[in-house]
Short mmCIF file of C-alpha atoms in Angstrom, two decimals:
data_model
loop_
_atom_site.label_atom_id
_atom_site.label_comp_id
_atom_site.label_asym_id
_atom_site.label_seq_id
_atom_site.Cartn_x
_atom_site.Cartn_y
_atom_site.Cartn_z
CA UNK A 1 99.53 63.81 121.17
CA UNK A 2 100.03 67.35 121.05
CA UNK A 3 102.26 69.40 123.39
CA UNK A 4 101.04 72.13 125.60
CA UNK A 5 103.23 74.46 123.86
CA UNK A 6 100.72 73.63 120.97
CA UNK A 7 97.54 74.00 122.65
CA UNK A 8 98.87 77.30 124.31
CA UNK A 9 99.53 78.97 120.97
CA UNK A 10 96.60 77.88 119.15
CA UNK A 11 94.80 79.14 122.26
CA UNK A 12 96.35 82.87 121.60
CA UNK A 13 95.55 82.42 117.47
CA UNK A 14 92.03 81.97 117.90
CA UNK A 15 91.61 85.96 118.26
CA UNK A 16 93.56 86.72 115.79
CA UNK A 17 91.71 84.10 113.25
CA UNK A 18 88.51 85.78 114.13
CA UNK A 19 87.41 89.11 111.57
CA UNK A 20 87.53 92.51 112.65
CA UNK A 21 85.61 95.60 111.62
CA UNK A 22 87.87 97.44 109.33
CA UNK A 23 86.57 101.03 110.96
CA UNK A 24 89.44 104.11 110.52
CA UNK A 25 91.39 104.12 113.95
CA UNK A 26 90.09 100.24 115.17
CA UNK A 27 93.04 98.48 113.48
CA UNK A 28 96.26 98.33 115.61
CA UNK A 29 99.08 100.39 114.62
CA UNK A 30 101.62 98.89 112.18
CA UNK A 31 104.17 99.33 114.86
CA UNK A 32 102.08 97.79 117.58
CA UNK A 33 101.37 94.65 115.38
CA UNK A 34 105.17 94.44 114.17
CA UNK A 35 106.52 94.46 117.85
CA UNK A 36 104.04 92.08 118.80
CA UNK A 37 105.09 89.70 115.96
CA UNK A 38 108.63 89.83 117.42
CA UNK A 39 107.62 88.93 120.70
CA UNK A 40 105.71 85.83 119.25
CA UNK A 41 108.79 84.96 117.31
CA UNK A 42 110.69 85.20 120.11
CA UNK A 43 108.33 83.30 122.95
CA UNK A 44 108.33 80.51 120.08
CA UNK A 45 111.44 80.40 119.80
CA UNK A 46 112.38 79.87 122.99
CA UNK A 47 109.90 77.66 123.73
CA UNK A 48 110.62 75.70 120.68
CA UNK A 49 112.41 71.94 121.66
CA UNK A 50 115.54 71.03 120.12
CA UNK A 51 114.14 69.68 116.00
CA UNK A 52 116.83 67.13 116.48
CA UNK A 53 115.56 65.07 118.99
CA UNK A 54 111.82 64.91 117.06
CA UNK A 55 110.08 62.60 114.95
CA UNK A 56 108.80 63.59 111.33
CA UNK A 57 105.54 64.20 112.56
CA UNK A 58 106.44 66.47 115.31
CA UNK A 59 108.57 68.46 112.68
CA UNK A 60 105.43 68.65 110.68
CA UNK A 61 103.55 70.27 113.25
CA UNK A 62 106.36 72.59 114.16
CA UNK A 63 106.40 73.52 109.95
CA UNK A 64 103.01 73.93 110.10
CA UNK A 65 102.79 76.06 113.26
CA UNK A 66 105.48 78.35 111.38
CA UNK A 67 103.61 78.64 108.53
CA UNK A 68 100.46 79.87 109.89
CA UNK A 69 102.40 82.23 112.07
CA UNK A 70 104.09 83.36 108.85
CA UNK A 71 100.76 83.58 107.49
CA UNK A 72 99.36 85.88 110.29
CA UNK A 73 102.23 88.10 109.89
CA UNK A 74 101.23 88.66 106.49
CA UNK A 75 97.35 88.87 107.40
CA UNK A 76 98.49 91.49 109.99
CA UNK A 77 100.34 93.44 106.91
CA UNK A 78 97.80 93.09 104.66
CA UNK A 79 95.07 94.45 107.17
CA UNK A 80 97.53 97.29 108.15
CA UNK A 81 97.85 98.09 104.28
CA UNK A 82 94.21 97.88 104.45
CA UNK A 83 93.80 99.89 107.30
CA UNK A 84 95.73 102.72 105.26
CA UNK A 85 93.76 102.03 102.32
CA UNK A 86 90.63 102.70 104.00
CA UNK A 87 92.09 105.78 105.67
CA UNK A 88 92.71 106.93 102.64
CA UNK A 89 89.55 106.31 100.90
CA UNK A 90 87.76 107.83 104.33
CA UNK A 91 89.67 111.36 103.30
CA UNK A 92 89.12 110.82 99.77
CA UNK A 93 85.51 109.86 100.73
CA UNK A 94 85.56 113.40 103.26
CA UNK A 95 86.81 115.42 100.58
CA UNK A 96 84.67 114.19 98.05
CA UNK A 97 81.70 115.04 100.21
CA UNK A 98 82.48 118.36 100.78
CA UNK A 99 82.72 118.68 97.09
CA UNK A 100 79.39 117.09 96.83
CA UNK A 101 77.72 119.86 99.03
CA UNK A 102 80.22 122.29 97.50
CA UNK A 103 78.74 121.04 93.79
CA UNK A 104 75.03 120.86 95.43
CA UNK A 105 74.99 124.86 96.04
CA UNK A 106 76.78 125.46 93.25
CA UNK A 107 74.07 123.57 91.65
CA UNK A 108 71.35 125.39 93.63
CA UNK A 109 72.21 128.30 92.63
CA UNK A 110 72.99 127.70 88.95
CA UNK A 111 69.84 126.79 88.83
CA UNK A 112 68.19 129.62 90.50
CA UNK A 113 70.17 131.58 87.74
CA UNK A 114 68.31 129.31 85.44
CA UNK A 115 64.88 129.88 86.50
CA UNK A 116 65.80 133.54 86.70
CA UNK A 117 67.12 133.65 83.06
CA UNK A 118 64.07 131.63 82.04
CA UNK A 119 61.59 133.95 83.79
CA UNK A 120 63.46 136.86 81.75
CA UNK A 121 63.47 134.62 78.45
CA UNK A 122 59.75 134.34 79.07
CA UNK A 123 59.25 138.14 79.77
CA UNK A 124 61.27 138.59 76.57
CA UNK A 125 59.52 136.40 74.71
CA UNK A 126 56.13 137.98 75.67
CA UNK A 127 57.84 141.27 74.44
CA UNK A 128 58.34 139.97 71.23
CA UNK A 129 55.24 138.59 71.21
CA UNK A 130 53.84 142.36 71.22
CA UNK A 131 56.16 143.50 68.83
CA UNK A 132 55.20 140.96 66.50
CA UNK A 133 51.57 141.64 66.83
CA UNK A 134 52.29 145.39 66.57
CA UNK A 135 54.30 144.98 63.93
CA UNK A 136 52.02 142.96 62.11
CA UNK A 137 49.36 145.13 62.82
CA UNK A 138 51.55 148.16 61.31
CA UNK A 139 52.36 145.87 58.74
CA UNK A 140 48.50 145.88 57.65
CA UNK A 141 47.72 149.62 57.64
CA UNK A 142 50.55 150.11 55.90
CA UNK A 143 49.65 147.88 52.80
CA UNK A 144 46.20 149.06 53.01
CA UNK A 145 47.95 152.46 52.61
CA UNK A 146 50.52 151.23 50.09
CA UNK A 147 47.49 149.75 47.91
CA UNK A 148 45.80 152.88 48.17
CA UNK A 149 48.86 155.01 47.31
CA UNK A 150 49.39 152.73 43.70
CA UNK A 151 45.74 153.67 42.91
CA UNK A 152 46.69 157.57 43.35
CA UNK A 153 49.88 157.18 41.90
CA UNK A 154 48.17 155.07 38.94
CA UNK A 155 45.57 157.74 38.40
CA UNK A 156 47.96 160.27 38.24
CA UNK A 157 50.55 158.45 36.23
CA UNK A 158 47.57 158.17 33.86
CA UNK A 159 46.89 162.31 34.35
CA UNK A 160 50.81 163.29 33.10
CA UNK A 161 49.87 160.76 30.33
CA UNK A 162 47.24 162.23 29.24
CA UNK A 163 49.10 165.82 30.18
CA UNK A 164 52.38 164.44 28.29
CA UNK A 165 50.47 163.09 24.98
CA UNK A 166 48.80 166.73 25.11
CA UNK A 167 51.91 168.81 25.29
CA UNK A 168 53.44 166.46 22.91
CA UNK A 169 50.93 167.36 20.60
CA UNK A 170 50.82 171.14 21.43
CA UNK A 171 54.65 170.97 20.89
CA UNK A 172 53.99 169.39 17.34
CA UNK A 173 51.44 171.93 16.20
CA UNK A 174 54.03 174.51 17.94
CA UNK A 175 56.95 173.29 15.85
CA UNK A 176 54.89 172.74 12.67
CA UNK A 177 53.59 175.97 12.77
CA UNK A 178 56.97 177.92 13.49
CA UNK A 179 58.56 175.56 10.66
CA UNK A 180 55.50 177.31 8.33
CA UNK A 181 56.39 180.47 9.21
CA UNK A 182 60.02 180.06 9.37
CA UNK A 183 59.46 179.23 5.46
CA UNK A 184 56.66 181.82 5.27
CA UNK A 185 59.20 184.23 6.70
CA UNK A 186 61.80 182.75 4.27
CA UNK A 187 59.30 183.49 1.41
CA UNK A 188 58.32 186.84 2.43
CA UNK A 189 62.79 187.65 2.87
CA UNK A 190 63.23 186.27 -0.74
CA UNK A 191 60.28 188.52 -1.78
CA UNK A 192 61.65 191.32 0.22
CA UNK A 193 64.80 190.79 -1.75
CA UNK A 194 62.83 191.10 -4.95
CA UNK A 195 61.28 193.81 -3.55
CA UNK A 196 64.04 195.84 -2.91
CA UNK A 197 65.80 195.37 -5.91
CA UNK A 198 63.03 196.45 -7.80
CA UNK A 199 62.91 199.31 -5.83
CA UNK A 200 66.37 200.00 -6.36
CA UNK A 201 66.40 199.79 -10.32
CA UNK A 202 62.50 201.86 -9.86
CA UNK A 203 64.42 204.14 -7.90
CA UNK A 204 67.52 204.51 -9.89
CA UNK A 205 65.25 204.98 -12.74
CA UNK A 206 63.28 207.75 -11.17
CA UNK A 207 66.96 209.40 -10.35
CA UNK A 208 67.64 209.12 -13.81
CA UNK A 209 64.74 210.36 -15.54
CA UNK A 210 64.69 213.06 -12.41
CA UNK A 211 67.85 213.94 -13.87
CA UNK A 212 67.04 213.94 -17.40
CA UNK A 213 63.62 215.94 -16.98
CA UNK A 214 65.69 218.43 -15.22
CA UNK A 215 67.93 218.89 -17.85
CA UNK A 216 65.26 219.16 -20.33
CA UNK A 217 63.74 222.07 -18.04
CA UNK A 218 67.17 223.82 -17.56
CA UNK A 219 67.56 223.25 -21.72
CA UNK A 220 64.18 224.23 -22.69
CA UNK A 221 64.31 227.58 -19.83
CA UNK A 222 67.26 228.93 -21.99
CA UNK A 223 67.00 231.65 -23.93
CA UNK A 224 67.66 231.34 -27.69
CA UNK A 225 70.57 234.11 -28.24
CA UNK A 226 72.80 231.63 -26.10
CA UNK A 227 72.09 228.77 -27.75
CA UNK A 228 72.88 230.55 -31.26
CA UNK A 229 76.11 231.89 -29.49
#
């Protein structure tokens, strides 16, 4: 048969065996659930008969009361340590959402930059797009220009040919013919030489009989008388 005693405190452990919503702020304080585990001790301990005077299976009850009170105790810490766990998480979860919005504009915004940069890319690459075509277009006229540019140049690299072989030639006859009359002129010096000596011994000789004719004269215009003097 169990004591009132018994009945009484299993009648004030039913609440406590029921669960509770583990909500930041609904949990007692640690304070409030440690002074109200010291008046418990302290009502079962004074309420508590002498263990001296009881049989084994009193005792038992009495160890097994303890140890469910002991056990509350440490359900009581445990949901305390829970109850600043969950605090804890509730700021962590807090901060983490005002990171989350925080990271959302941020976001927004990047990717407004985005779009922006990708409108511009696409205006850029339009830009290009006429470049290349211009370019391209340029590049056309210009080869059609090139080509006929090679075709003049051709031609007229074939006119200074033509020109060049010409003066070539012009410059051969030119040289042959001065080399003829360089020995032409060579000739007509030696000649000249010849020439002149001859005219020097014609000349000499001319002196000479000059001179001997005039002595003759002067001889033969003397009169006789002197020559027999």
């Amino acid at each position: 048969m169990i004591s009132p005693f018994f009945k009484k405190k299993e009648t004030s452990e039913k609440p406590s065996d029921q669960p509770q919503d583990l909500v930041p702020g609904s949990l007692p304080d640690q304070t409030d659930l440690a002074a109200d585990a010291g008046n418990e001790d302290r009502a079962y301990g004074a309420n508590v008969p002498n263990k001296s005077k009881m049989d084994k299976k009193s005792l038992d009850l009495i160890f097994a009361v303890e140890q469910m009170i002991q056990a509350k105790q440490h359900t009581e810490l445990q949901v305390n340590e829970l109850q600043d766990r969950l605090t804890h998480a509730s700021g962590n979860i807090d901060r983490l959402n005002r990171d989350a919005r925080h990271l959302n504009k941020v976001i927004e915004e990047r990717e407004k930059s985005i779009l922006e940069l990708e409108q511009k890319i696409v205006d850029k690459n339009m830009k290009v797009d006429q470049v290349v075509e211009d370019y391209s277009e340029l590049q056309r006229k210009l080869s059609a220009e090139i080509e006929e540019l090679k075709s003049v140049i051709e031609l007229e690299q074939q006119k200074y040919q033509g020109l060049l072989q010409k003066h070539n030639d012009t410059l051969g006859e030119k040289n042959k013919r001065i080399h003829e009359l360089e020995e032409k002129i060579g000739r007509q010096e030696v000649e000249n030489q010849h020439l002149k000596q001859k005219y020097e011994a014609t000349h000499q000789e001319k002196v000479y009989l000059a001179n001997m004719i005039s002595d003759f004269t002067n001889r033969m215009s003397a009169p006789l008388g002197r020559d027999n003097q």
